[in-house]
């Protein structure tokens, strides 16, 4: 049977439309989580100019080069640009006690960080270092002195830094799954994620049923102001902050504008967060308002507030050992070599 030329042409056109539709649906399909992670591949903090030096002994079976590689990977997840203050090196040494970042600096302005992790327990290294790097990003040393290191709003900074630890573990797990520093470290990616989930599932990290964070905070804020290291309470808020940062990873840069006002150490939480909002550039203000809304803090002045560059008093050189009751479990027994 002879088919008219016009019908043949119509059939070809219909087939072309079907094929084009299929290709379009494939190209425009929502990206998978892995695809999104690849698109968000972190920048290299080392190439940006960050210097991390692991020094001294006590690291067990891990060598210093391996540890530096892990710590740079952790920093990559939190830094999308390098603030001027981080042109100073971060010197990391081992301590048998709790992890700590000293208020004082080294002879050449180095940040002095002590970690208790050892061997090749990379999850623990990441958990601890992300916390300490968060303190540095948050201007932890601003407006304290030898005579007075009391900071009534420090509990909020501690909470942010717990959030940073959880975020870095989860984000770095995705990064290592796709692009580990060494090929055989890819297999460690699930351990990083599992370590974060191990914390997230802890019962004490969840609000009591029927309780809002605002109500919980009204009941617990005075205790936190008097003791910023109430980890069981810090971690309740950290679990709730984590989704905000997972949705907006670029907002870790907002921490660079925290703790800049001389009154921050003793102000109310509302005033403290008001200063953070005022000092942050426009690109971070909506995110900070989202945090205020989560905390139930209302009625802040939305007019910009600026602190002159030289006004924030800097800490004098003094080593202050900040207790950290929970440095995190020792991590999975699995160890990886490059």
Coordinates of C-alpha atoms in Angstrom, one line a residue:
X1 CA 0.0 0.0 0.0
X2 CA 1.4 3.4 -0.9
X3 CA 1.3 6.0 1.9
X4 CA 0.8 9.6 0.8
X5 CA 3.9 11.7 1.2
X6 CA 2.1 14.1 3.5
X7 CA 1.2 11.3 5.9
X8 CA 4.9 10.1 5.9
X9 CA 6.0 13.6 6.7
X10 CA 3.4 13.9 9.5
X11 CA 4.6 10.7 11.1
X12 CA 8.2 11.8 11.0
X13 CA 7.3 15.1 12.6
X14 CA 5.3 13.3 15.4
X15 CA 8.3 11.0 16.0
X16 CA 10.6 14.0 16.2
X17 CA 8.4 15.7 18.7
X18 CA 8.2 12.6 20.9
X19 CA 12.0 12.2 20.8
X20 CA 12.5 15.9 21.6
X21 CA 10.1 15.6 24.5
X22 CA 11.9 12.6 26.0
X23 CA 15.3 14.4 25.7
X24 CA 13.9 17.5 27.2
X25 CA 12.5 15.6 30.2
X26 CA 15.9 14.0 30.7
X27 CA 17.8 17.2 30.5
X28 CA 15.4 19.2 32.7
X29 CA 14.7 16.5 35.3
X30 CA 15.4 17.6 38.9
X31 CA 19.0 17.1 39.9
X32 CA 19.7 14.2 42.3
X33 CA 21.3 14.9 45.7
X34 CA 24.6 13.7 44.3
X35 CA 24.3 16.0 41.3
X36 CA 23.5 19.0 43.6
X37 CA 26.5 18.1 45.7
X38 CA 28.8 18.0 42.7
X39 CA 27.4 21.4 41.6
X40 CA 28.3 22.7 45.1
X41 CA 31.8 21.3 45.1
X42 CA 33.6 23.4 47.7
X43 CA 36.5 25.7 46.8
X44 CA 40.0 24.9 48.0
X45 CA 40.7 26.8 51.2
X46 CA 44.4 26.1 50.7
X47 CA 44.3 27.7 47.2
X48 CA 42.5 30.7 48.7
X49 CA 45.4 31.2 51.0
X50 CA 44.5 29.3 54.2
X51 CA 47.5 27.8 56.0
X52 CA 47.1 24.9 58.4
X53 CA 50.2 23.5 60.1
X54 CA 50.0 20.3 62.1
X55 CA 52.9 20.2 64.5
X56 CA 54.3 18.2 67.4
X57 CA 53.8 14.6 68.5
X58 CA 50.9 12.6 70.0
X59 CA 49.0 11.9 66.8
X60 CA 49.3 8.1 67.1
X61 CA 49.3 6.3 63.8
X62 CA 48.3 9.3 61.7
X63 CA 51.1 11.3 60.1
X64 CA 51.0 15.1 60.1
X65 CA 50.6 15.4 56.3
X66 CA 47.5 13.1 56.4
X67 CA 46.0 15.2 59.2
X68 CA 46.5 18.4 57.3
X69 CA 44.8 17.0 54.3
X70 CA 41.7 16.1 56.5
X71 CA 41.7 19.5 58.1
X72 CA 41.9 21.3 54.8
X73 CA 39.0 19.2 53.6
X74 CA 36.9 20.3 56.6
X75 CA 37.8 24.0 56.1
X76 CA 36.8 23.7 52.4
X77 CA 33.2 22.9 53.5
X78 CA 32.9 26.1 55.7
X79 CA 34.8 28.7 53.7
X80 CA 33.7 30.0 50.4
X81 CA 36.0 33.0 50.7
X82 CA 39.0 33.8 52.9
X83 CA 38.4 36.6 55.4
X84 CA 41.5 38.8 56.1
X85 CA 41.9 37.4 59.6
X86 CA 42.5 33.9 58.2
X87 CA 45.6 35.0 56.3
X88 CA 47.2 34.2 59.7
X89 CA 48.2 30.5 59.9
X90 CA 46.3 28.0 62.0
X91 CA 48.8 25.9 64.0
X92 CA 47.3 22.6 65.3
X93 CA 48.8 20.5 68.0
X94 CA 47.7 17.5 70.0
X95 CA 46.3 17.7 73.5
X96 CA 45.3 14.9 75.9
X97 CA 42.5 17.0 77.3
X98 CA 39.6 18.8 75.6
X99 CA 39.9 20.4 72.2
X100 CA 40.4 24.2 72.5
X101 CA 41.4 27.3 70.6
X102 CA 43.5 29.7 72.7
X103 CA 42.4 33.3 73.1
X104 CA 46.0 34.3 72.6
X105 CA 48.0 34.0 69.4
X106 CA 51.4 32.7 68.5
X107 CA 54.4 34.9 68.2
X108 CA 53.6 35.6 64.5
X109 CA 49.8 36.0 65.0
X110 CA 49.0 32.3 64.5
X111 CA 45.8 30.8 65.7
X112 CA 46.6 28.1 68.2
X113 CA 44.3 25.1 68.0
X114 CA 44.6 21.9 70.1
X115 CA 42.8 18.7 69.2
X116 CA 42.5 15.5 71.1
X117 CA 41.8 13.3 68.1
X118 CA 44.5 10.8 67.1
X119 CA 45.3 7.8 64.9
X120 CA 43.3 7.9 61.7
X121 CA 40.0 8.6 63.3
X122 CA 39.1 11.1 60.6
X123 CA 35.5 11.6 61.8
X124 CA 36.7 12.8 65.1
X125 CA 39.3 15.1 63.5
X126 CA 36.6 16.7 61.4
X127 CA 34.2 17.0 64.2
X128 CA 36.7 18.8 66.5
X129 CA 38.4 21.0 63.9
X130 CA 35.2 22.2 62.3
X131 CA 34.1 23.3 65.8
X132 CA 37.3 25.2 66.5
X133 CA 37.4 26.8 63.0
X134 CA 33.9 28.0 63.6
X135 CA 35.1 29.8 66.7
X136 CA 37.8 31.5 64.6
X137 CA 35.3 32.5 61.9
X138 CA 33.0 33.9 64.6
X139 CA 35.6 36.3 66.1
X140 CA 35.8 34.4 69.3
X141 CA 38.7 36.5 70.5
X142 CA 37.1 39.9 70.0
X143 CA 36.3 42.0 73.0
X144 CA 37.8 39.8 75.7
X145 CA 40.8 40.6 77.8
X146 CA 43.1 39.0 80.4
X147 CA 40.9 40.3 83.2
X148 CA 37.6 39.3 81.8
X149 CA 36.8 36.4 79.4
X150 CA 33.1 36.2 80.4
X151 CA 30.8 36.2 77.5
X152 CA 27.1 35.7 78.4
X153 CA 26.1 35.0 74.8
X154 CA 28.9 32.6 74.2
X155 CA 26.4 29.7 74.4
X156 CA 25.0 30.8 71.0
X157 CA 28.5 30.7 69.5
X158 CA 29.1 27.3 71.0
X159 CA 25.8 26.2 69.5
X160 CA 26.8 27.5 66.0
X161 CA 30.0 25.6 66.3
X162 CA 28.3 22.3 67.2
X163 CA 26.2 23.0 64.1
X164 CA 29.3 23.5 62.1
X165 CA 30.7 20.1 63.2
X166 CA 27.5 18.3 62.1
X167 CA 27.3 20.2 58.9
X168 CA 30.9 19.6 57.9
X169 CA 30.7 15.8 58.6
X170 CA 27.6 15.5 56.4
X171 CA 28.8 17.8 53.6
X172 CA 32.3 16.3 53.6
X173 CA 30.9 12.8 53.3
X174 CA 29.2 13.8 50.0
X175 CA 32.4 15.6 48.8
X176 CA 34.6 12.6 49.5
X177 CA 32.1 10.2 47.9
X178 CA 32.5 12.2 44.7
X179 CA 36.1 13.6 45.0
X180 CA 38.1 12.3 47.9
X181 CA 41.7 13.6 48.5
X182 CA 43.0 10.1 47.7
X183 CA 41.1 7.4 45.8
X184 CA 41.0 4.9 48.6
X185 CA 39.6 7.6 51.1
X186 CA 36.3 7.5 49.2
X187 CA 35.3 4.5 51.2
X188 CA 35.4 6.5 54.4
X189 CA 32.6 8.9 53.2
X190 CA 29.8 6.8 54.8
X191 CA 31.6 6.8 58.1
X192 CA 31.7 10.6 58.1
X193 CA 27.9 10.7 57.5
X194 CA 27.2 7.9 60.0
X195 CA 29.2 9.8 62.7
X196 CA 27.0 12.9 62.2
X197 CA 23.8 10.8 62.2
X198 CA 25.0 9.2 65.4
X199 CA 24.9 12.6 67.1
X200 CA 21.7 13.7 65.5
X201 CA 19.8 10.7 66.7
X202 CA 20.7 11.3 70.4
X203 CA 17.5 11.7 72.3
X204 CA 18.6 14.8 74.3
X205 CA 19.1 16.8 71.0
X206 CA 15.3 17.0 70.4
X207 CA 12.8 19.3 71.9
X208 CA 10.2 17.8 74.2
X209 CA 7.0 17.0 72.4
X210 CA 4.7 20.0 72.0
X211 CA 7.4 22.5 73.0
X212 CA 8.5 25.3 70.6
X213 CA 12.1 26.4 70.6
X214 CA 11.0 29.9 71.8
X215 CA 9.3 28.4 74.8
X216 CA 12.3 26.1 75.5
X217 CA 14.7 29.1 75.2
X218 CA 12.7 31.1 77.7
X219 CA 13.1 28.3 80.2
X220 CA 16.8 27.6 79.5
X221 CA 18.5 30.9 78.4
X222 CA 19.5 32.0 81.9
X223 CA 21.3 28.6 82.5
X224 CA 23.1 28.9 79.2
X225 CA 24.2 32.5 79.8
X226 CA 25.7 31.4 83.1
X227 CA 27.4 28.3 81.6
X228 CA 27.8 28.2 77.8
X229 CA 29.1 24.7 77.9
X230 CA 25.9 23.0 78.7
X231 CA 26.3 20.6 75.8
X232 CA 23.0 18.8 76.1
X233 CA 21.2 22.2 75.7
X234 CA 23.6 23.6 73.0
X235 CA 22.9 20.5 71.0
X236 CA 19.1 21.0 71.1
X237 CA 19.5 24.3 69.3
X238 CA 22.2 23.0 67.0
X239 CA 20.0 20.3 65.6
X240 CA 17.4 22.9 64.7
X241 CA 19.9 25.3 63.1
X242 CA 21.5 22.6 60.9
X243 CA 18.7 22.5 58.3
X244 CA 19.1 26.2 57.8
X245 CA 22.8 25.9 57.0
X246 CA 22.3 22.8 54.8
X247 CA 19.8 24.8 52.7
X248 CA 22.1 27.8 52.6
X249 CA 25.7 26.7 52.8
X250 CA 27.0 30.0 51.7
X251 CA 25.7 31.5 54.9
X252 CA 28.6 30.2 56.9
X253 CA 30.2 33.5 55.8
X254 CA 27.7 35.3 58.0
X255 CA 29.7 34.2 61.0
X256 CA 32.4 36.6 60.1
X257 CA 30.2 39.5 61.4
X258 CA 29.4 38.0 64.8
X259 CA 30.9 39.2 68.1
X260 CA 32.1 42.5 66.7
X261 CA 30.3 44.9 69.1
X262 CA 32.1 45.7 72.3
X263 CA 28.8 45.2 74.2
X264 CA 28.2 41.7 72.8
X265 CA 29.7 39.9 75.8
X266 CA 27.2 41.2 78.2
X267 CA 24.2 42.2 76.2
X268 CA 20.9 40.4 76.1
X269 CA 20.5 37.8 73.4
X270 CA 18.2 40.1 71.5
X271 CA 20.8 42.9 71.5
X272 CA 23.5 40.5 70.6
X273 CA 21.7 39.2 67.6
X274 CA 20.7 42.8 66.7
X275 CA 24.4 43.7 66.5
X276 CA 25.0 40.6 64.3
X277 CA 22.2 41.6 61.9
X278 CA 23.4 45.2 61.8
X279 CA 27.0 44.4 61.1
X280 CA 26.3 41.9 58.4
X281 CA 26.1 43.0 54.8
X282 CA 22.8 42.9 53.0
X283 CA 23.5 39.4 51.4
X284 CA 23.3 37.8 54.9
X285 CA 20.5 39.8 56.6
X286 CA 17.6 37.6 55.5
X287 CA 19.4 34.5 56.8
X288 CA 20.1 36.1 60.1
X289 CA 16.4 37.1 60.3
X290 CA 15.5 33.4 59.7
X291 CA 17.6 32.4 62.7
X292 CA 15.9 35.1 64.8
X293 CA 12.5 33.8 63.8
X294 CA 13.6 30.2 64.7
X295 CA 14.7 31.4 68.1
X296 CA 11.5 33.4 68.6
X297 CA 13.5 36.7 68.9
X298 CA 11.2 39.6 67.8
X299 CA 11.2 43.3 67.6
X300 CA 14.8 44.0 66.5
X301 CA 15.6 47.3 64.7
X302 CA 16.1 46.5 61.0
X303 CA 18.1 49.7 60.4
X304 CA 21.8 49.0 59.7
X305 CA 24.3 49.3 62.5
X306 CA 28.0 49.5 61.7
X307 CA 31.0 49.2 64.0
X308 CA 34.1 51.1 63.0
X309 CA 37.0 48.9 61.9
X310 CA 39.1 49.8 64.9
X311 CA 36.5 49.7 67.6
X312 CA 36.4 46.0 68.4
X313 CA 38.9 45.5 71.1
X314 CA 41.2 42.6 70.4
X315 CA 42.2 40.0 72.9
X316 CA 45.6 40.2 74.5
X317 CA 47.9 37.2 74.2
X318 CA 46.9 34.8 76.9
X319 CA 46.2 31.1 76.8
X320 CA 42.8 30.3 78.1
X321 CA 41.8 26.7 78.2
X322 CA 38.1 26.6 77.3
X323 CA 36.6 23.3 78.7
X324 CA 34.7 21.2 76.2
X325 CA 32.9 18.5 78.1
X326 CA 32.1 16.6 74.9
X327 CA 34.8 16.3 72.3
X328 CA 32.8 13.6 70.5
X329 CA 33.2 9.8 70.6
X330 CA 36.3 8.3 69.2
X331 CA 34.8 7.5 65.9
X332 CA 34.7 4.4 63.8
X333 CA 37.5 1.9 64.2
X334 CA 38.1 1.8 60.5
X335 CA 41.3 3.5 59.5
X336 CA 42.3 4.6 56.0
X337 CA 45.7 5.3 54.5
X338 CA 46.3 7.3 51.4

